[in-house]
Tab-separated table of C-alpha atoms in Angstrom:
chain	number	residue	atom	x	y	z
A	1	MET	CA	109.433	80.208	103.887
A	2	GLU	CA	110.934	77.107	103.947
A	3	PHE	CA	115.158	76.787	105.143
A	4	LYS	CA	117.280	73.894	104.088
A	5	ARG	CA	119.481	72.317	105.987
A	6	VAL	CA	123.065	72.054	104.641
A	7	GLU	CA	125.302	69.309	106.310
A	8	ARG	CA	128.336	70.562	107.370
A	9	GLN	CA	132.072	68.992	107.971
A	10	GLY	CA	135.443	69.925	109.852
A	11	VAL	CA	137.962	70.158	108.364
A	12	ILE	CA	141.836	71.175	110.250
A	13	VAL	CA	144.743	72.116	108.305
A	14	TYR	CA	147.790	72.849	110.022
A	15	LEU	CA	149.969	75.438	108.367
A	16	LYS	CA	153.145	75.977	108.522
A	17	HIS	CA	152.728	80.138	109.275
A	18	LEU	CA	149.458	81.541	110.299
A	19	LYS	CA	150.190	84.893	108.242
A	20	GLN	CA	148.621	82.515	105.863
A	21	SER	CA	145.703	82.058	107.943
A	22	LYS	CA	143.045	84.552	106.950
A	23	GLN	CA	143.101	83.278	103.046
A	24	LEU	CA	141.322	80.348	104.804
A	25	ARG	CA	137.829	82.260	105.056
A	26	LYS	CA	136.686	81.293	101.408
A	27	PHE	CA	136.566	77.496	102.338
A	28	GLY	CA	134.475	77.795	105.028
A	29	THR	CA	133.719	78.940	108.252
A	30	ILE	CA	137.397	79.536	110.272
A	31	HIS	CA	136.334	78.230	114.032
A	32	CYS	CA	139.104	78.223	116.114
A	33	VAL	CA	142.815	78.973	115.094
A	34	SER	CA	145.409	77.568	117.183
A	35	ARG	CA	148.990	79.869	117.474
A	36	LYS	CA	150.815	77.242	119.964
A	37	MET	CA	149.631	74.350	117.300
A	38	LYS	CA	149.456	76.055	114.315
A	39	TYR	CA	146.219	75.234	112.929
A	40	VAL	CA	143.221	76.385	111.752
A	41	LEU	CA	139.650	74.204	112.471
A	42	ILE	CA	137.338	75.134	109.134
A	43	TYR	CA	133.769	74.266	109.203
A	44	MET	CA	132.234	73.966	105.120
A	45	ASN	CA	129.667	72.114	103.364
A	46	ALA	CA	130.135	68.310	103.111
A	47	GLU	CA	129.455	68.558	99.291
A	48	ASP	CA	132.650	70.843	98.872
A	49	VAL	CA	135.078	68.903	101.486
A	50	ASN	CA	136.538	66.632	98.428
A	51	GLU	CA	137.216	69.355	96.204
A	52	ALA	CA	138.634	71.662	99.022
A	53	LEU	CA	140.787	68.966	100.370
A	54	HIS	CA	143.104	68.362	97.151
A	55	LYS	CA	142.934	72.559	96.880
A	56	LEU	CA	144.611	73.010	100.856
A	57	LYS	CA	146.990	70.271	100.112
A	58	SER	CA	148.359	71.808	97.061
A	59	MET	CA	149.176	75.101	98.896
A	60	LYS	CA	152.743	75.814	99.371
A	61	PHE	CA	151.733	76.871	103.383
A	62	VAL	CA	149.971	73.658	104.433
A	63	SER	CA	151.650	71.335	105.839
A	64	LYS	CA	148.806	68.682	106.775
A	65	VAL	CA	145.251	68.489	106.403
A	66	GLU	CA	142.646	66.174	108.244
A	67	ILE	CA	138.851	65.138	108.605
A	68	SER	CA	137.142	65.827	111.607
A	69	PRO	CA	136.413	62.502	113.140
A	70	ARG	CA	133.406	64.364	115.395
A	71	LYS	CA	130.610	62.277	112.924
A	72	GLU	CA	132.027	58.806	114.134
A	73	ILE	CA	132.458	59.761	117.731
A	74	ASP	CA	129.647	57.703	119.286
A	75	LYS	CA	127.740	59.843	121.253
A	76	ASP	CA	125.754	57.581	123.586
A	77	LEU	CA	127.239	57.766	126.394
A	78	GLU	CA	125.028	54.837	128.967
A	79	GLN	CA	128.227	52.641	127.811
A	80	VAL	CA	130.790	54.846	129.349
A	81	ARG	CA	128.249	55.580	132.718
A	82	GLY	CA	128.776	51.482	133.002
A	83	THR	CA	131.417	50.924	132.960
A	84	ALA	CA	132.820	53.630	135.137
A	85	ARG	CA	130.066	52.311	137.491
A	86	GLU	CA	131.841	49.159	137.737
A	87	ASN	CA	134.709	50.174	138.433
A	88	LEU	CA	133.524	52.205	141.599
A	89	GLU	CA	132.281	49.514	142.442
A	90	ASP	CA	135.483	46.986	142.135
A	91	PHE	CA	137.256	49.758	143.752
A	92	ASP	CA	135.745	49.894	146.404
């Protein structure tokens, strides 16, 4: 049996009230709920994101929807390490 890898995408949904956060389970897996900042982080299939964004934006209790920038962040930290070493050498 072979499993097919499905691409997942994080979506950040800012809410007016957290009462309705359970309603967001139908869009994907709820990963995190911030009570202080009133947002929910949902992971869903990447192919369903565009359709889900339109549905989420039309809901009355949703104030803002953003796609997680995690894929755009450079994961190679060698450049960061090099600049940190240079700054430490300049400091001495």
